[in-house]
XYZ file of C-alpha atoms in Angstrom:
682
model
C 77.047 28.202 56.392
C 73.970 30.549 56.904
C 71.672 31.145 53.886
C 72.314 34.939 52.831
C 69.408 36.516 51.013
C 68.871 39.763 49.297
C 65.846 40.926 47.313
C 64.350 37.303 47.956
C 67.412 35.474 46.192
C 68.977 32.797 48.101
C 72.641 33.289 47.885
C 74.415 30.388 49.618
C 73.746 26.923 50.181
C 74.035 25.195 53.665
C 74.708 22.093 51.824
C 77.765 23.316 49.831
C 79.281 24.453 53.220
C 78.753 21.034 54.753
C 80.224 19.395 51.548
C 83.354 21.517 51.614
C 83.743 20.823 55.315
C 83.629 16.907 54.751
C 85.857 17.188 51.739
C 88.383 19.185 53.848
C 88.278 16.755 56.696
C 88.403 13.624 54.578
C 91.452 14.671 52.600
C 94.195 15.712 54.920
C 96.765 13.854 53.105
C 95.962 15.288 49.813
C 97.010 18.924 50.486
C 99.536 20.138 47.886
C 102.566 21.837 48.949
C 102.737 25.414 49.502
C 104.518 27.972 47.534
C 107.085 29.193 49.901
C 109.916 27.173 50.874
C 109.424 25.303 54.130
C 111.947 23.995 56.650
C 112.448 20.253 56.924
C 111.070 20.607 60.627
C 107.942 22.338 59.537
C 107.250 19.738 56.909
C 107.752 17.027 59.275
C 105.371 18.419 61.967
C 102.930 19.000 59.162
C 103.053 15.283 58.212
C 102.651 14.217 61.921
C 99.711 16.593 62.070
C 98.122 15.018 59.124
C 98.688 11.472 60.394
C 97.055 12.399 63.806
C 93.984 14.075 61.935
C 93.352 10.685 60.061
C 92.800 8.743 63.455
C 91.128 11.950 64.880
C 93.857 12.694 67.413
C 93.035 16.378 67.301
C 94.813 17.566 70.323
C 98.216 15.882 69.178
C 97.467 17.370 65.834
C 96.915 20.861 67.186
C 100.285 20.857 68.957
C 102.180 19.489 65.918
C 100.525 22.276 63.702
C 101.549 24.835 66.275
C 105.169 23.914 65.701
C 104.763 23.713 61.979
C 103.399 27.210 61.746
C 106.458 28.754 63.320
C 107.952 28.751 59.812
C 104.957 30.289 57.951
C 103.568 26.898 56.605
C 100.359 27.800 54.803
C 99.060 24.162 54.967
C 99.460 24.266 58.684
C 97.815 27.649 59.199
C 94.987 26.474 57.089
C 94.646 23.293 59.035
C 94.889 25.167 62.237
C 92.114 27.547 61.312
C 90.056 24.455 60.267
C 90.438 22.948 63.969
C 89.233 26.124 65.444
C 86.299 26.559 62.746
C 84.942 22.974 63.334
C 85.820 22.707 66.826
C 88.104 19.662 66.435
C 89.900 19.259 69.580
C 89.560 22.780 70.775
C 86.707 24.943 71.497
C 84.957 26.634 68.298
C 86.493 30.058 67.770
C 85.672 31.713 64.396
C 87.965 34.699 65.190
C 91.145 32.230 65.585
C 89.990 30.304 62.552
C 89.704 33.565 60.411
C 93.144 34.730 61.664
C 94.927 31.583 60.632
C 93.005 31.248 57.351
C 94.136 34.887 56.435
C 97.789 34.123 57.394
C 97.596 31.040 54.913
C 95.770 33.328 52.419
C 98.367 35.958 52.536
C 100.831 33.320 51.815
C 98.849 32.509 48.485
C 97.142 29.263 49.682
C 93.775 29.194 47.689
C 92.052 26.669 49.959
C 92.624 29.144 52.763
C 91.485 32.089 50.599
C 88.247 30.312 50.005
C 87.730 29.221 53.763
C 88.250 32.918 54.917
C 85.922 34.088 52.434
C 83.249 31.724 53.817
C 83.581 33.037 57.098
C 83.187 36.584 55.869
C 79.932 35.424 54.080
C 78.988 33.734 57.277
C 79.241 36.691 59.453
C 77.239 36.648 62.661
C 74.706 39.625 63.596
C 74.992 41.145 60.043
C 78.693 41.394 60.346
C 79.353 39.679 56.870
C 81.847 41.229 54.637
C 80.849 40.492 51.105
C 83.359 42.760 49.470
C 86.321 41.087 51.295
C 84.931 37.759 50.564
C 84.670 38.579 46.929
C 88.260 39.815 46.870
C 89.511 36.635 48.587
C 87.529 34.227 46.171
C 88.756 36.165 43.245
C 92.403 35.470 44.478
C 91.574 31.746 45.015
C 90.551 31.155 41.380
C 92.854 33.607 39.655
C 95.332 30.811 38.450
C 92.771 29.170 36.290
C 94.154 27.039 33.654
C 94.055 28.594 30.209
C 92.451 25.664 28.554
C 89.420 25.526 30.896
C 85.870 25.256 29.579
C 84.312 28.756 29.004
C 81.096 27.867 30.535
C 79.085 27.189 27.578
C 76.453 24.717 27.421
C 78.420 22.191 25.194
C 80.137 20.664 28.048
C 82.387 17.648 28.023
C 82.347 16.191 31.544
C 85.589 14.614 32.408
C 86.027 12.111 35.350
C 88.176 13.782 37.852
C 89.675 10.500 38.893
C 90.991 10.081 35.335
C 92.354 13.609 35.035
C 93.891 14.493 38.273
C 95.978 12.847 40.963
C 94.576 12.951 44.428
C 96.240 16.322 45.373
C 94.877 18.041 42.127
C 91.344 16.706 42.563
C 91.061 18.010 46.115
C 92.420 21.356 44.950
C 89.863 21.207 42.115
C 86.969 20.692 44.513
C 88.193 23.529 46.563
C 88.437 25.922 43.632
C 85.026 24.680 42.445
C 83.398 25.789 45.886
C 85.341 29.174 45.246
C 83.801 29.517 41.867
C 80.475 28.509 42.938
C 80.420 31.096 45.808
C 81.551 33.913 43.277
C 78.717 32.783 41.163
C 76.354 33.360 44.032
C 77.759 36.773 44.860
C 77.266 37.826 41.373
C 73.464 36.444 41.317
C 72.579 38.319 44.537
C 74.735 41.352 44.074
C 76.680 40.955 47.353
C 79.902 42.726 47.396
C 79.797 43.227 43.386
C 77.231 44.151 40.990
C 74.467 41.702 39.881
C 75.809 39.949 36.648
C 73.745 37.073 35.930
C 76.077 36.011 32.880
C 79.137 36.196 35.204
C 77.104 34.140 37.859
C 76.117 31.328 35.406
C 79.663 31.156 34.161
C 81.325 30.901 37.583
C 78.806 28.182 38.722
C 79.276 26.232 35.458
C 83.098 26.297 35.989
C 82.504 25.094 39.455
C 80.180 22.251 38.169
C 82.700 21.176 35.442
C 85.293 20.631 38.206
C 82.775 18.306 39.897
C 81.391 20.467 42.693
C 77.993 18.802 43.253
C 76.218 21.680 44.812
C 76.991 23.785 41.458
C 75.754 20.836 39.495
C 72.473 20.616 41.309
C 71.894 24.323 41.121
C 72.389 24.444 37.437
C 70.169 21.367 37.103
C 67.145 22.653 39.234
C 67.094 26.334 39.091
C 64.330 27.304 36.361
C 65.765 30.799 35.908
C 68.711 29.224 34.118
C 66.559 27.842 31.260
C 65.289 24.332 30.665
C 68.251 23.526 28.251
C 70.805 24.227 30.759
C 68.716 22.471 33.449
C 68.429 19.448 31.145
C 72.204 19.146 30.490
C 73.195 19.428 34.088
C 70.382 17.297 35.300
C 71.794 14.433 33.186
C 75.199 15.294 34.986
C 73.389 14.844 38.268
C 72.457 11.430 37.231
C 76.063 10.291 37.244
C 76.100 11.399 41.009
C 72.944 8.939 41.644
C 70.379 11.908 41.892
C 67.474 11.515 39.458
C 65.102 14.032 40.961
C 66.474 16.896 38.908
C 65.969 15.268 35.568
C 62.544 13.997 36.606
C 61.679 17.592 37.338
C 62.970 18.756 33.920
C 60.568 15.944 32.383
C 57.512 17.262 34.256
C 58.388 20.974 32.963
C 58.507 19.605 29.636
C 55.089 17.937 30.072
C 53.412 20.606 31.794
C 55.082 23.655 30.154
C 56.089 25.305 33.343
C 58.446 27.948 32.404
C 59.175 26.264 29.011
C 57.246 25.633 25.913
C 55.224 22.288 26.418
C 57.019 19.319 24.836
C 55.182 16.402 26.132
C 57.009 13.952 23.784
C 60.435 14.947 25.181
C 59.074 14.789 28.806
C 57.628 11.318 28.239
C 60.678 10.181 26.613
C 62.826 11.144 29.604
C 60.603 9.572 32.234
C 60.010 6.533 30.370
C 63.759 6.042 29.963
C 64.450 6.311 33.474
C 61.426 4.248 34.636
C 62.432 1.441 32.152
C 65.982 1.463 33.860
C 64.394 0.758 37.118
C 64.489 4.249 38.817
C 61.668 3.928 41.278
C 60.900 7.740 41.717
C 60.498 8.054 37.874
C 58.437 4.929 37.695
C 56.028 6.461 40.300
C 56.053 9.728 38.531
C 55.288 8.170 35.302
C 52.292 6.176 36.931
C 51.038 9.567 38.439
C 50.992 11.145 35.069
C 49.328 8.354 33.442
C 46.711 8.444 36.099
C 46.104 12.022 36.254
C 46.462 12.498 32.353
C 49.223 15.127 32.419
C 49.881 15.980 28.892
C 49.144 12.349 27.959
C 46.106 10.200 27.698
C 45.203 8.305 30.991
C 46.231 4.852 31.085
C 45.323 2.902 34.433
C 46.571 -0.262 33.369
C 50.112 1.026 32.308
C 50.096 3.266 35.514
C 49.328 0.187 37.715
C 52.434 -1.620 35.854
C 54.689 1.099 36.737
C 53.473 1.180 40.242
C 53.818 -2.414 40.700
C 57.559 -1.944 39.552
C 57.910 0.906 42.104
C 56.566 -1.222 44.984
C 59.496 -3.716 44.428
C 62.118 -1.298 45.480
C 60.740 1.961 46.473
C 58.713 3.189 49.494
C 55.307 1.888 49.272
C 53.842 4.782 51.237
C 54.215 6.790 48.063
C 51.582 4.453 46.392
C 49.438 4.641 49.597
C 49.620 8.548 49.172
C 48.559 8.281 45.574
C 45.691 6.008 46.462
C 44.345 8.492 49.154
C 44.590 11.252 46.557
C 42.390 8.986 44.191
C 39.661 9.027 46.756
C 39.758 12.117 48.725
C 42.009 14.965 47.215
C 40.511 17.946 45.676
C 43.239 18.127 43.203
C 42.826 14.706 41.629
C 39.720 13.305 39.926
C 37.985 10.857 42.232
C 38.346 7.346 41.087
C 37.606 4.853 43.851
C 38.240 1.716 42.092
C 41.752 2.853 40.943
C 42.209 4.122 44.468
C 41.468 0.625 45.834
C 43.924 -0.996 43.410
C 46.655 1.341 44.362
C 46.147 0.683 48.043
C 45.971 -2.999 47.609
C 49.221 -2.805 45.741
C 50.915 -0.710 48.464
C 49.421 -3.096 51.243
C 51.002 -5.933 49.135
C 54.233 -4.063 49.053
C 54.448 -3.791 52.833
C 52.621 -0.522 53.768
C 50.341 -1.893 56.423
C 48.848 1.753 56.752
C 47.368 1.161 53.430
C 45.058 -1.495 54.907
C 43.581 1.321 57.308
C 43.144 3.688 54.270
C 41.157 0.879 52.443
C 39.090 0.508 55.504
C 38.590 4.421 55.518
C 37.688 4.405 51.651
C 35.067 1.682 52.304
C 33.714 3.114 55.657
C 32.811 6.624 54.047
C 32.685 5.687 50.274
C 33.748 7.934 47.466
C 32.456 9.029 44.254
C 30.050 6.345 42.796
C 31.236 3.807 45.539
C 28.819 3.452 48.318
C 29.945 2.782 51.931
C 30.503 -0.754 52.974
C 31.125 -0.754 56.782
C 31.507 -4.512 56.951
C 34.279 -4.483 54.363
C 35.736 -1.435 56.009
C 35.822 -3.397 59.230
C 37.796 -6.466 57.740
C 40.367 -4.022 56.374
C 40.708 -2.422 60.028
C 40.898 -5.897 61.340
C 43.747 -6.939 59.065
C 45.741 -3.765 59.946
C 45.223 -4.625 63.672
C 46.404 -8.082 63.118
C 49.537 -6.325 61.743
C 49.750 -4.514 64.829
C 49.181 -1.139 63.228
C 47.924 1.294 66.141
C 45.359 2.929 64.025
C 43.997 -0.437 62.957
C 43.300 -1.498 66.573
C 41.765 2.041 67.194
C 39.328 1.720 64.330
C 38.437 -1.820 65.020
C 37.574 -0.476 68.520
C 35.542 2.333 67.252
C 33.494 -0.139 64.820
C 32.915 -2.497 67.738
C 32.103 0.461 70.168
C 29.498 1.867 67.613
C 28.213 -1.307 66.228
C 29.319 -0.346 62.617
C 30.342 -3.009 60.345
C 30.337 -5.549 63.291
C 27.970 -6.256 66.195
C 28.268 -3.900 69.025
C 30.689 -5.245 71.548
C 31.956 -2.834 74.120
C 34.146 -5.327 76.007
C 35.978 -6.303 72.635
C 36.227 -2.585 71.853
C 37.807 -1.990 75.107
C 40.492 -4.512 74.550
C 41.192 -2.893 71.092
C 41.462 0.440 72.395
C 43.934 -0.926 75.162
C 46.289 -2.169 72.398
C 46.119 0.984 70.553
C 46.565 3.006 73.669
C 49.875 1.088 74.489
C 51.110 2.441 71.339
C 50.608 6.126 72.380
C 47.223 6.828 70.799
C 45.877 9.252 73.149
C 42.263 9.042 71.836
C 42.319 5.454 72.738
C 42.737 6.228 76.236
C 39.944 8.728 75.916
C 37.469 6.112 74.505
C 38.537 3.721 77.254
C 37.619 6.453 79.625
C 34.165 6.777 77.791
C 33.476 3.185 78.210
C 34.607 2.894 81.949
C 32.796 6.147 82.589
C 29.443 5.673 80.788
C 28.878 2.255 79.872
C 26.373 0.674 82.386
C 27.834 -2.907 82.216
C 31.461 -1.854 82.222
C 31.297 1.054 84.360
C 34.440 1.727 86.702
C 34.951 5.166 87.791
C 38.604 4.590 89.080
C 39.608 3.348 85.662
C 37.686 5.981 83.708
C 39.707 8.603 85.769
C 42.841 6.912 85.249
C 42.254 6.801 81.266
C 41.062 10.251 81.116
C 44.186 11.472 82.956
C 46.529 9.524 80.588
C 44.714 10.939 77.656
C 45.032 14.384 78.826
C 48.698 13.926 79.651
C 49.152 13.160 76.054
C 47.290 16.017 74.802
C 43.701 15.193 74.561
C 42.028 18.280 75.809
C 38.471 16.771 75.574
C 39.733 14.407 78.438
C 40.159 17.545 80.624
C 36.511 18.511 79.864
C 35.488 14.850 80.751
C 37.423 14.821 83.962
C 35.860 18.225 84.899
C 32.353 17.222 84.432
C 32.885 14.018 86.415
C 34.140 16.200 89.273
C 31.623 18.740 88.949
C 28.626 16.206 89.187
C 30.391 13.507 91.022
C 30.750 9.994 89.607
C 30.838 6.655 91.291
C 32.668 7.067 94.448
C 34.033 10.530 93.180
C 32.578 13.303 95.314
C 31.564 16.562 93.619
C 34.630 18.964 93.774
C 33.679 21.944 91.996
C 36.986 23.657 92.463
C 38.869 20.690 90.773
C 36.175 20.722 88.182
C 36.806 24.407 87.274
C 40.761 23.779 87.267
C 40.201 21.074 84.682
C 37.927 23.205 82.559
C 40.407 26.173 82.738
C 43.256 23.985 81.530
C 41.075 22.761 78.587
C 40.149 26.419 77.810
C 43.824 27.407 78.061
C 44.439 24.827 75.406
C 41.811 26.486 73.425
C 39.392 23.599 73.555
C 35.837 24.971 72.795
C 34.070 23.030 75.318
C 36.815 23.925 77.930
C 35.913 27.643 77.360
C 32.183 26.602 77.432
C 32.314 24.809 80.781
C 34.639 27.503 82.325
C 31.952 29.988 81.436
C 29.295 27.894 82.862
C 31.407 27.756 86.178
C 31.755 31.525 86.038
C 28.221 32.132 85.242
C 26.908 30.161 88.226
C 29.712 30.361 90.601
C 30.719 26.787 90.558
C 34.450 26.351 91.935
C 35.028 29.882 91.480
C 33.531 33.231 92.464
C 30.463 34.066 90.249
C 31.508 36.593 87.571
C 29.050 37.021 84.767
C 31.580 39.300 82.913
C 33.941 36.462 82.660
C 31.261 34.042 81.753
C 30.396 36.305 78.781
C 34.024 36.521 77.698
C 34.537 32.774 77.840
C 31.193 32.202 76.031
C 32.250 34.393 73.255
C 35.517 32.356 72.865
C 33.515 29.105 72.647
C 31.101 30.766 70.348
C 33.788 31.900 67.908
C 34.633 28.233 67.513
C 31.053 27.582 66.463
C 29.796 25.875 69.859
C 26.051 26.481 69.376
C 25.187 26.159 72.974
C 27.614 28.977 73.764
C 25.942 30.985 71.003
C 22.500 30.219 72.557
C 23.956 31.322 75.874
C 25.093 34.839 74.533
C 21.763 35.331 73.046
C 20.295 34.392 76.455
C 22.632 36.706 78.466
C 21.969 39.769 76.007
C 18.259 39.068 75.955
C 17.530 38.295 79.458
C 20.397 38.717 81.813
C 21.852 42.303 81.048
C 20.204 45.637 81.979
C 18.965 47.037 79.624
C 18.652 43.953 77.387
C 20.306 44.003 73.881
C 17.574 42.354 71.867
C 19.590 42.986 68.504
C 22.657 41.248 69.894
C 20.460 38.467 71.455
C 18.875 37.771 68.093
C 21.964 37.626 66.231
C 23.365 35.010 68.419
C 20.119 33.062 68.688
C 20.115 33.035 64.892
C 23.740 31.630 64.755
C 22.734 28.828 67.273
C 19.403 28.134 65.269
C 21.217 27.663 62.182
C 23.077 24.808 63.760
C 19.918 23.144 64.976
C 19.908 24.394 68.603
C 16.252 23.768 69.516
C 16.041 26.425 72.462
C 17.636 28.912 70.117
C 15.064 28.308 67.315
C 12.235 28.549 70.024
C 13.647 32.020 71.275
C 14.365 33.329 68.013
C 10.889 32.351 66.788
C 9.480 34.210 69.777
C 11.535 37.265 68.864
C 10.230 37.234 65.372
C 6.548 36.664 66.503
C 6.858 39.856 68.855
C 9.196 41.953 66.748
C 11.906 41.689 69.493
C 15.272 42.833 68.013
C 14.103 41.840 64.434
C 11.399 42.894 62.346
C 8.102 41.100 63.254
C 7.453 38.173 60.961
C 4.902 35.650 61.836
C 5.866 33.213 58.945
C 9.510 33.331 60.159
C 8.417 32.681 63.651
C 6.107 29.698 62.652
C 8.871 28.139 60.613
C 11.386 28.427 63.534
C 8.847 26.871 65.961
C 8.330 24.100 63.489
C 12.074 23.344 63.509
C 12.354 23.255 67.471
C 9.027 21.143 67.451
C 10.776 18.651 65.195
C 13.291 18.082 67.957
C 10.581 17.583 70.525
C 10.284 21.067 72.294
C 6.902 20.979 73.686
C 6.720 24.852 74.036
C 7.322 25.014 70.328
C 4.673 22.630 69.644
C 2.089 24.948 71.951
C 3.219 27.971 69.680
C 2.362 26.177 66.493
C -0.960 25.359 67.930
C -1.372 29.068 68.934
C -0.386 30.202 65.396
C -2.956 27.725 63.734
C -5.696 28.990 66.373
C -4.963 32.431 65.315
C -3.594 32.435 62.042
C -0.149 33.760 62.850
C 1.855 33.215 59.850
C -0.142 30.349 58.653
C -3.944 29.836 57.634
C -6.272 29.521 60.620
C -6.956 25.881 61.205
C -8.500 24.849 64.427
C -8.033 21.016 63.878
C -4.292 21.559 63.545
C -4.402 23.840 66.625
C -5.822 21.268 68.765
C -3.624 18.591 67.368
C -0.379 20.643 68.218
C -1.859 21.832 71.732
C -2.517 18.056 72.555
C 0.962 17.007 71.682
C 2.325 19.776 73.903
C 0.242 18.767 76.628
C 1.102 15.212 76.563
C 4.900 16.151 76.888
C 3.851 18.031 80.113
C 3.710 21.778 78.772
C 1.310 23.542 81.054
C 0.280 26.064 78.144
C -0.415 22.873 75.801
C -2.628 21.617 78.754
C -4.463 24.876 78.901
C -4.873 25.030 75.257
C -5.926 21.477 74.702
C -8.518 21.744 77.606
C -9.985 24.968 76.219
C -10.498 23.506 72.794
C -12.065 20.294 74.174
C -14.302 22.268 76.553
C -15.695 24.388 73.869
C -15.496 21.622 70.796
C -13.121 23.705 68.907
C -11.220 21.612 66.262
C -12.336 18.525 67.925
C -15.307 16.918 69.507
C -16.594 18.650 72.575
C -15.515 16.942 75.766
C -16.166 19.011 78.786
C -14.914 16.531 81.327
C -11.493 16.028 79.437
C -11.254 19.573 78.837
C -11.561 20.315 82.654
C -8.940 17.717 83.362
C -6.351 19.252 81.093
C -7.069 22.819 82.600
C -6.856 21.627 86.071
C -3.331 20.105 85.254
C -2.406 23.432 83.848
C -3.592 25.161 86.982
C -1.813 22.683 89.287
C 1.367 23.622 87.294
C 0.559 27.092 88.371
C -0.313 28.610 85.085
C -2.061 31.850 85.834
C -4.475 31.756 82.921
C -5.534 28.246 83.949
C -6.066 29.426 87.580
C -8.442 32.311 86.340
C -10.164 30.445 83.597
C -13.915 30.404 83.932
C -16.359 28.475 81.470
C -17.570 30.871 78.921
């Protein structure tokens, strides 16, 4: 059955429909006699149909039912409708199902009235008829026994097996389903006015008849009140469902929608946990760890977790261990996290070994990283054939973290992980074959990247693109194929795919040159925080459009500079030095030049020397000027050569040395620096 909603209220449960269907299909022999006098022939064919249904001979059952319904047999009409509704031996046909249900309903057969009402509630394309559904459901329940419970909370739960014979029990379930639906209609105001009291009354009547969906509804919906929830949650326990009662306990502990009563909540949880209910043991342990309305008690928590591990899913304990070292909602406690994860691993969750490795690899709280211990845990997970264990052992060996670097052994580990479908391992195998000098094999590299790409690793597409763009090993340069790979990565919204596709558009590699598309693609990559794309946008706006847009250029240079892009730091420093697109500020320029110089930028080193020589944003210091010019010159910067040569020739900031000075100035001149070509001794 579909879920019907109004004003945000869920009105029908798919589980209840499935439950009703299952009960119907399982209990053909328990149908009571109809209210009209039947012919002997009709009853005989009805019995034949029931026998056929029990052995799933639906076609034979249909033929027998078609004979039985000739004398207006309501049971046969109902069953024929069920065949069409559930597609048993016939094509699903809701119209025919409704026709037969209504015929049986008109003969006073309550299960058919309920079934017809369900179809009206399940109307496709907004064709539900809630009013008719309500009328039929009311008919289905109107013969309620006079001594039936009035729906108050003081409920005595009889066991249907003790109170009814098989036919009566089946009818009680059908009646419970009808009452449950009536309750929902009153809750949502569908076909009848909203009436919360009537809604609860009907649902409780259904629950008293053993209709489980009603029991669970009353046990779990907080709007019914904690007292009613508690009563029916205890009933749900009789059906082997403990979660509703555990939820009630947590609400008492946390005061969610009810006055806090930690003593009552703890009592419920403890009673269930001591009975061996794993979910209660786990919940109680979690409360003791987090201190939910009770003092923290790690030892007691571990006791209950150890009990949980004996018969419950150890992954729950793994999840708790993970939360203890990296969840923002749980206080970080790496020592307790280790104990939880070790307990989970001992209980059979091999993934807990991986998490132990992750905890030690990165460290947490007061626990410092211990990559050697992390590697040992990864190795244990790998030995148990955990795919991520093999991959992480491969990573450690590839990078030399926690173990001596060994690319050959890393390759072997990645192969084992790749065989189990980890696409990143194929990617790393491609990296080894494609870029490691001792293991280089371009054919294997391409094959691995292709497999990784097929499994969804878009970075592999970028690698394939760069290999074909530049040519690797025996792979000749193929710019068109490279552009295709970059475009595939871009369509998958890979930032480096956008960036490389933009590069191809900018220079016309593998596609006609199109600076406008390049600009568009660089924007997409820049929005994903690609600092090089941010730099390129600054470059295009500042140097490659007419007229230049220095403000936009400065804005993009700033974004890239903040991410440590040295060229962006250099150019933004130049903008601040000259007041281009920003307000002139020598101090800010000097700071940016210093950042770029720290990354080895020779031009930035020259600019620092220039700042010291002329007092731009810093106090004049000719010694520092010479030092920075010399650094720049030694890195091959022609401006640095000229600056160092001038100061050496004139003995400024250093001992005079005209010969050395001329040598540097001549180098700058050979590098075609106009100032050096035109220089004459003063």
